[in-house]
Amino acid sequence: MSEKFTDFIHCPKCRRPVLEHEVDQKSEIAYCHGCHYYFPLQLAKSEGREEYVQPSGSDYLRYRLNHHELKLTIKWRKNYQFPFHKTGRMGTNFSFFFSLLTMLLNRTIITATPRSLQIITRPIDYVPMSYYPRQLIYQLYVKKVDFFMGRPHHGGYGLYIELTDGQEVLLLWDLMEKTLLFIEQELERVLDI
């Protein structure tokens, strides 16, 4: 049985052609049999991997690279209309106030070195800290988020990490796709994936 290669899809990492049965059109993800790399179809261009530049605008991303350490800071601030509710219920008002405070103050800090990847949320520790040694990281990739916290999630993209034991972990979500692709690209450079 002969293997049929796609006409235009090449792996952005090793530049090998991708087999036709290794392209999932539904999830828009392809797999390279040569370097075992999963990647979005948007990256599969015959001229090679597209370089993403630091996005500006609504995601409030700050980028710092020095001495083999990458530090990305993402503010949670968004264009959001917060309605004022006068309910007379302390619990309801407190939850609205807490949501507003979290949205205005919180930021996610991603620190990557050649030995590890760490994600922290500050000042309100709404999401627990994540720490991954480099040996456990198999690859990073961006894809559409189907389920979040056990519930269906429609639309939006997420940055996933695949561990060496096959476990898939959602690291970041609710950001623009180009922002996530930029973060993935920069993390892969530092972690040498």
CSV table of C-alpha atoms in Angstrom, one decimal, residues 82-150:
chain,number,residue,atom,x,y,z
A,82,PHE,CA,-20.0,46.0,34.1
A,83,PRO,CA,-23.7,46.6,35.0
A,84,PHE,CA,-24.3,48.1,38.4
A,85,HIS,CA,-26.8,46.0,40.3
A,86,LYS,CA,-28.7,47.2,43.4
A,87,THR,CA,-30.1,43.9,44.6
A,88,GLY,CA,-29.9,44.3,48.3
A,89,ARG,CA,-28.2,40.9,48.4
A,90,MET,CA,-24.7,41.1,49.8
A,91,GLY,CA,-23.6,37.8,48.2
A,92,THR,CA,-24.7,38.8,44.7
A,93,ASN,CA,-23.0,42.3,45.0
A,94,PHE,CA,-19.8,40.7,46.4
A,95,SER,CA,-19.6,38.2,43.4
A,96,PHE,CA,-20.0,41.1,40.9
A,97,PHE,CA,-17.4,43.1,42.8
A,98,PHE,CA,-15.0,40.2,42.9
A,99,SER,CA,-15.4,39.5,39.2
A,100,LEU,CA,-14.7,43.2,38.4
A,101,LEU,CA,-11.7,43.3,40.7
A,102,THR,CA,-10.2,40.1,39.3
A,103,MET,CA,-10.7,41.4,35.7
A,104,LEU,CA,-9.0,44.7,36.5
A,105,LEU,CA,-6.1,43.6,38.6
A,106,ASN,CA,-5.1,40.1,37.5
A,107,ARG,CA,-2.4,39.1,35.1
A,108,THR,CA,-1.0,35.8,34.0
A,109,ILE,CA,2.8,35.5,34.1
A,110,ILE,CA,4.5,32.9,32.0
A,111,THR,CA,8.2,32.2,32.7
A,112,ALA,CA,10.2,29.8,30.5
A,113,THR,CA,13.8,28.7,30.8
A,114,PRO,CA,15.6,26.0,29.0
A,115,ARG,CA,14.8,23.8,32.0
A,116,SER,CA,11.2,24.6,32.9
A,117,LEU,CA,7.9,26.3,32.2
A,118,GLN,CA,5.9,28.1,34.9
A,119,ILE,CA,2.5,29.8,34.8
A,120,ILE,CA,1.4,32.0,37.7
A,121,THR,CA,-1.7,34.1,38.2
A,122,ARG,CA,-1.4,37.2,40.4
A,123,PRO,CA,-2.5,39.0,42.6
A,124,ILE,CA,-5.7,37.0,43.0
A,125,ASP,CA,-4.7,33.4,42.7
A,126,TYR,CA,-7.8,32.4,40.7
A,127,VAL,CA,-6.1,29.7,38.7
A,128,PRO,CA,-3.6,27.5,40.5
A,129,MET,CA,0.1,27.8,39.5
A,130,SER,CA,1.4,25.4,36.9
A,131,TYR,CA,5.0,24.2,36.8
A,132,TYR,CA,6.4,21.8,34.1
A,133,PRO,CA,10.0,20.6,33.9
A,134,ARG,CA,11.4,20.5,30.4
A,135,GLN,CA,11.8,16.7,30.4
A,136,LEU,CA,8.0,16.3,30.8
A,137,ILE,CA,7.1,18.6,27.9
A,138,TYR,CA,6.6,16.8,24.6
A,139,GLN,CA,5.1,19.7,22.6
A,140,LEU,CA,3.1,22.9,22.6
A,141,TYR,CA,0.2,23.6,20.2
A,142,VAL,CA,-2.8,25.9,19.6
A,143,LYS,CA,-6.2,24.5,18.7
A,144,LYS,CA,-9.9,25.3,19.2
A,145,VAL,CA,-11.2,24.8,22.8
A,146,ASP,CA,-14.0,22.3,22.7
A,147,PHE,CA,-14.5,21.7,26.4
A,148,PHE,CA,-13.5,23.9,29.4
A,149,MET,CA,-13.9,22.7,33.0
A,150,GLY,CA,-16.0,19.8,31.8
